[in-house]
Short mmCIF file of C-alpha atoms and ligand atoms in Angstrom, two decimals:
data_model
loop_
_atom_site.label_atom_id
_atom_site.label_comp_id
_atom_site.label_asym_id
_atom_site.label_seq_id
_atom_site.Cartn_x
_atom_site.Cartn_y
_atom_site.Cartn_z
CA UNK A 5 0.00 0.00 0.00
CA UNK A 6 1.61 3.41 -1.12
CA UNK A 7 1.11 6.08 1.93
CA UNK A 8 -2.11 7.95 2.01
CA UNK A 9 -2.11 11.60 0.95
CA UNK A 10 -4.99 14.12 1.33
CA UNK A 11 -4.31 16.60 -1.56
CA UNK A 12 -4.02 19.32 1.23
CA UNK A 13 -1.90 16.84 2.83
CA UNK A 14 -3.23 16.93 6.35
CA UNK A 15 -4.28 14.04 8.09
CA UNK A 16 -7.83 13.16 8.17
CA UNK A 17 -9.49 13.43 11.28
CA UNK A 18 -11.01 10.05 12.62
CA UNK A 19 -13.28 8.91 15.29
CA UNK A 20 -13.53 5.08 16.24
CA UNK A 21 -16.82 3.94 17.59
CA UNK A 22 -16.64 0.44 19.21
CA UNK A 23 -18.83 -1.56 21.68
CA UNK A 24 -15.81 -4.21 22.07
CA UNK A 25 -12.61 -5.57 21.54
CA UNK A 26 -11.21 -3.36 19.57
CA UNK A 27 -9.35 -5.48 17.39
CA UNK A 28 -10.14 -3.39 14.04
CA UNK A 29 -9.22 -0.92 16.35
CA UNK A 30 -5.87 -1.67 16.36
CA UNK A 31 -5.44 -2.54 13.21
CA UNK A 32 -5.92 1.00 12.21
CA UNK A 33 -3.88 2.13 14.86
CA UNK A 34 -1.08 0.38 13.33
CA UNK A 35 -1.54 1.52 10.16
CA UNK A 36 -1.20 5.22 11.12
CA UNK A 37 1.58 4.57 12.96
CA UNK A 38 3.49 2.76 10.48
CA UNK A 39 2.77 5.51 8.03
CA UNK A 40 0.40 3.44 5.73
CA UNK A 41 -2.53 5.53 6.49
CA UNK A 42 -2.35 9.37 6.20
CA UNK A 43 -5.37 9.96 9.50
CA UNK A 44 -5.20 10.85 13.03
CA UNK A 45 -7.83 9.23 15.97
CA UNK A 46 -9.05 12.21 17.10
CA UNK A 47 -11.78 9.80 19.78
CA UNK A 48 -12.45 6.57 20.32
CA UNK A 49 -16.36 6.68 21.41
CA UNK A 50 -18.08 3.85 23.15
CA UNK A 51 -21.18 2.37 24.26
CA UNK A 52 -19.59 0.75 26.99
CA UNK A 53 -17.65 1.85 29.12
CA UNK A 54 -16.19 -1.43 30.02
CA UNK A 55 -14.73 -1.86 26.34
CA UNK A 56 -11.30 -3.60 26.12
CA UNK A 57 -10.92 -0.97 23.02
CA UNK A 58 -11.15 2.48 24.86
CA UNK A 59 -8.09 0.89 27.21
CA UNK A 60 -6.17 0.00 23.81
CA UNK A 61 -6.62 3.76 23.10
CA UNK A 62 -5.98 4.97 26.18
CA UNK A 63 -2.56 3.38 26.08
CA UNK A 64 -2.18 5.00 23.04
CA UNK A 65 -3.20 8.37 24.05
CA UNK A 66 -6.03 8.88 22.14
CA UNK A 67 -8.81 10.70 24.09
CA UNK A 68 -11.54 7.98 24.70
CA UNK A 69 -15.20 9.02 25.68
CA UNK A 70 -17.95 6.55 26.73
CA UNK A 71 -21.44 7.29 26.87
CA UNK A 72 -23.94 5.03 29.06
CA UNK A 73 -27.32 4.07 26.73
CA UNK A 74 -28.88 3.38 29.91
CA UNK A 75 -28.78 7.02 31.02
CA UNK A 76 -31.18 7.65 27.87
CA UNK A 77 -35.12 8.04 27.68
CA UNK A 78 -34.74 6.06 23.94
CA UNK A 79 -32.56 5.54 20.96
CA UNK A 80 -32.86 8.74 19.48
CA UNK A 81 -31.81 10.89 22.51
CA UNK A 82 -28.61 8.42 22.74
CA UNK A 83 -28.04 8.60 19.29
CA UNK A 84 -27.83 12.81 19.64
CA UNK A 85 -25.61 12.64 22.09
CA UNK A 86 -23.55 10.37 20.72
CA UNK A 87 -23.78 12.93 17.23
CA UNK A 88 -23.03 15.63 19.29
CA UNK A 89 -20.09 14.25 21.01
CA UNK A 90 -18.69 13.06 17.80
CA UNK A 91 -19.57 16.25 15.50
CA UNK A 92 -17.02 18.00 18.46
CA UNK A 93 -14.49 16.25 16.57
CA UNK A 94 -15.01 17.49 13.32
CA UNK A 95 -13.93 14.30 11.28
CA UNK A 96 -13.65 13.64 7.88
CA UNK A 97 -14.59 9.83 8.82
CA UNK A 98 -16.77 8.08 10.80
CA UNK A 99 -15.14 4.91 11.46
CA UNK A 100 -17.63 2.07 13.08
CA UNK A 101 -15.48 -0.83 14.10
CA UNK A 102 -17.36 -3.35 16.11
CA UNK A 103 -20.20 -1.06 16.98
CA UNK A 104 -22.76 -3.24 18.38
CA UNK A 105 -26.06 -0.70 18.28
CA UNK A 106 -27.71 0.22 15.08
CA UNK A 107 -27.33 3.63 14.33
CA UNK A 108 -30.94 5.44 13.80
CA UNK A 109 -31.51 7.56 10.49
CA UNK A 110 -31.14 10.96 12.26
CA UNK A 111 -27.85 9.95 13.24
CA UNK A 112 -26.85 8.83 9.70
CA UNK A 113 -28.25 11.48 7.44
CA UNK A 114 -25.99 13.77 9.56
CA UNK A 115 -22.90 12.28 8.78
CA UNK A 116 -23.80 10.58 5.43
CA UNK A 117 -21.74 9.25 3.59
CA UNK A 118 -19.10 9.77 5.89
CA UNK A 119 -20.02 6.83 7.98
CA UNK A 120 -17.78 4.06 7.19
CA UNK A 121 -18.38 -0.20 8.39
CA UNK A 122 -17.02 -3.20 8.26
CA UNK A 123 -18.98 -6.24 8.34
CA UNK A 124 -17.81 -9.78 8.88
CA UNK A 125 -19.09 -11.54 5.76
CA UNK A 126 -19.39 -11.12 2.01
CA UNK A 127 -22.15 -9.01 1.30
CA UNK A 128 -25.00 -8.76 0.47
CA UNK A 129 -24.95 -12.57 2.16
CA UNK A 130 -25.22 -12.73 5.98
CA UNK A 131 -26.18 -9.27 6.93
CA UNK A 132 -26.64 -9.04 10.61
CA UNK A 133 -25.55 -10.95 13.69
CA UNK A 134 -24.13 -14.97 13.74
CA UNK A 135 -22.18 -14.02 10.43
CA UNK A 136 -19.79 -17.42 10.55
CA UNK A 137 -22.16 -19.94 11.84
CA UNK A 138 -24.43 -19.13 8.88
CA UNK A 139 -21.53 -18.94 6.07
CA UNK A 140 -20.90 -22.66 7.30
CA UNK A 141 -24.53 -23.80 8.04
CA UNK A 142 -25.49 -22.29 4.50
CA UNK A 143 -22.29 -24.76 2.62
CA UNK A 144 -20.50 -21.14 1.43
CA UNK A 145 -16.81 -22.29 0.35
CA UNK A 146 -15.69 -18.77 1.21
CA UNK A 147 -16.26 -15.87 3.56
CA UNK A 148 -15.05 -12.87 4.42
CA UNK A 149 -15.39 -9.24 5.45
CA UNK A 150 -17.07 -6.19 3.39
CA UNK A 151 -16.31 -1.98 4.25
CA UNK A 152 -19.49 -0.05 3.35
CA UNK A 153 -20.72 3.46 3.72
CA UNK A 154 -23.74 3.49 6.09
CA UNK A 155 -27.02 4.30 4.91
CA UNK A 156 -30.34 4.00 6.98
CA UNK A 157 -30.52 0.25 6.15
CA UNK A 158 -28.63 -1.90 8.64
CA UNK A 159 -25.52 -3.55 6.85
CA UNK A 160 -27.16 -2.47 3.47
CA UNK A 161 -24.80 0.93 2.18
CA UNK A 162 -23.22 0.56 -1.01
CA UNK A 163 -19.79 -1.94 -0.36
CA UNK A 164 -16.56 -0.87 -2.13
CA UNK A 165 -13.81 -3.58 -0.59
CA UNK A 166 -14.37 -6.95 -0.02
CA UNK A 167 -11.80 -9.69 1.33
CA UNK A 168 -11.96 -13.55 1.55
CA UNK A 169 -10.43 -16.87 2.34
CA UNK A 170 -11.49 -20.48 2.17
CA UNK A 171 -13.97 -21.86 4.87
CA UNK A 172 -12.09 -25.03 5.72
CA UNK A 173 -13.97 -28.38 5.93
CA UNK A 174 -13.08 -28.29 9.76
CA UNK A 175 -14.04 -24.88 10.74
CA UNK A 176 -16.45 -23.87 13.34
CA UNK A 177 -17.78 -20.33 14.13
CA UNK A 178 -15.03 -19.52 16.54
CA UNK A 179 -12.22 -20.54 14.18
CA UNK A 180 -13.63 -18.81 11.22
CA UNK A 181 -14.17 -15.71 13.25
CA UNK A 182 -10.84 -15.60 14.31
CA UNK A 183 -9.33 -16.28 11.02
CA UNK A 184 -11.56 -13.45 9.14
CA UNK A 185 -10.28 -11.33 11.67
CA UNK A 186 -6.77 -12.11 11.68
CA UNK A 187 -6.32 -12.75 8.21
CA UNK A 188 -9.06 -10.16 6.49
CA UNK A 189 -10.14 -7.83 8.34
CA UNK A 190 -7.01 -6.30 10.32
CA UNK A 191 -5.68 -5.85 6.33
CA UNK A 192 -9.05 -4.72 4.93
CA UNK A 193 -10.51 -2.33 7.25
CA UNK A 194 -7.15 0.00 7.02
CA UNK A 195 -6.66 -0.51 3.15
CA UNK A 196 -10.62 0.46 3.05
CA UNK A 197 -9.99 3.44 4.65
CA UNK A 198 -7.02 4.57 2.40
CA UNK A 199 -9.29 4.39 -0.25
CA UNK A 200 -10.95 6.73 1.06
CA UNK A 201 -8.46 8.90 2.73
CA UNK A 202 -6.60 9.06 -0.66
CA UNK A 203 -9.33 9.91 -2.43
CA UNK A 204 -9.38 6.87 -4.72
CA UNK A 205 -12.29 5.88 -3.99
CA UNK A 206 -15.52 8.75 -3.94
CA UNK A 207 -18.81 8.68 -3.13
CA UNK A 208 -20.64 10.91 -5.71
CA UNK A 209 -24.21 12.00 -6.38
CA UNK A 210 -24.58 8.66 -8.66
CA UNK A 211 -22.58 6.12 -6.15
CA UNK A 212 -19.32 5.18 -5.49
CA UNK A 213 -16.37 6.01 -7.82
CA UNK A 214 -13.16 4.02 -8.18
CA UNK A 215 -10.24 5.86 -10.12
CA UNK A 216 -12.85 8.23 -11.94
CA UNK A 217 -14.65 5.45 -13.06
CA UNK A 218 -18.50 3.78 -11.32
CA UNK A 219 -17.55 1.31 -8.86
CA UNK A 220 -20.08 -1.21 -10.63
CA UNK A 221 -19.14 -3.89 -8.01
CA UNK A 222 -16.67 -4.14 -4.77
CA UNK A 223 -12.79 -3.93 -4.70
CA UNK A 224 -12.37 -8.01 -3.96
CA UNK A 225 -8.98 -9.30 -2.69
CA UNK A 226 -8.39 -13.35 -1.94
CA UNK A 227 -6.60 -13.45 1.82
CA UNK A 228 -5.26 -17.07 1.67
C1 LIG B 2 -15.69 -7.59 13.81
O1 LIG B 2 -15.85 -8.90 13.32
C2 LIG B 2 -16.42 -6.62 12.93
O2 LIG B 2 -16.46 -7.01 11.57
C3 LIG B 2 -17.81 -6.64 13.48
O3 LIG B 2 -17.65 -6.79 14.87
C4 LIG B 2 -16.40 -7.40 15.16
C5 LIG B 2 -15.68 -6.46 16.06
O4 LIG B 2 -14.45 -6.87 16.48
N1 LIG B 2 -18.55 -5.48 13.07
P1 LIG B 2 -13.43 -5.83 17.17
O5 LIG B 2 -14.17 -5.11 18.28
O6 LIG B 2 -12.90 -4.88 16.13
O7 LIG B 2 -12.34 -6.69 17.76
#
């Protein structure tokens, strides 16, 4: 991957919203840090305070924020104070990795289309939770991870990278979570971002562009 480069050359300004581990997380972490992504965390934001993510951040100095759902009336009042929170930042990306809540449509037609998530399968297959178990149950022979833009419809924005490996004959949920993760998407979610970052990849008034050219279908790249 050649470094990123805004054409005004600054970083771009990130915030990380999590729920969990934080393993994507760190993945982009690394990336910055070893130059391959032009961006700067700005915030980590969580759901839960308990998060094994906002302590990777912490480490790393990045300011961290949590905010309790259960100090809330409903969705939408979390939702604005998470947007508020987050606007503070002023980022050029939205980065969801691992976010566990769905995000209501108030809280995505503010950002849109600067709301940016990975999903652990090959979409438009699997959307929503158990991802693995049903890529296996279902016979798939491969599986994966897809980066899309968030729109209103839960794990239904337009996807422009996709990576995959094999399912092996002896994998179970756990494995195959671990190896998507490993072996997709702590590669995928940072080169996804660069896209973006870099400018090769656009989101224009008719969809997503790739080099100048319609992004007819996703960026696809074989892990194994
Ligand atoms: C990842 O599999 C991601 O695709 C999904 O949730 C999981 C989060 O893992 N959205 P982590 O918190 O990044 O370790």
């Amino acid at each position: 991957m050649t470094p990123a480069k805004r054409s005004d050359g600054r970083p771009a300004r990130l915030v990380v919203v999590i729920s969990g581990r934080g393993r994507n997380l760190a993945a982009i972490m690394r990336a910055i840090d070893d130059g391959r992504l032009n961006a700067r965390i700005t915030l980590v934001v969580s759901n839960n305070g308990q998060a094994p993510g906002l302590q990777k951040a912490r480490l790393a100095g990045i300011g961290v924020a949590s905010i309790d759902p259960a100090g809330f009336a409903d969705r939408k009042a979390f939702d604005e104070a998470l947007a508020t929170r987050i606007a503070a930042e002023k980022p050029d990306w939205i980065v969801l990795a691992g976010y566990m809540r769905i995000l209501g449509s108030a809280f995505v037609q503010r950002f849109a289309p600067r709301i940016i998530n990975i999903h652990p399968s090959l979409l438009p297959r699997h959307k929503g939770l158990h991802t693995h178990k049903r890529a296996i149950e279902a016979g798939d022979t491969r599986h994966g991870a897809s980066v899309h833009i968030v729109t209103a419809e839960l794990d239904g924005g337009p996807v422009f990278r996709q990576g995959s490996i094999a399912i092996a004959a002896d994998d179970t949920p756990d494995t195959l979570a671990d190896r998507v993760m490993s072996q997709v998407e702590e590669a995928l979610y940072p080169a996804a971002l660069h896209d973006l970052i870099s400018g090769r990849v656009r989101c224009s008034e008719h969809g997503l562009v790739h080099d100048g050219q319609p992004l007819t279908e996703p960026l696809h790249e074989n892990y194994d």
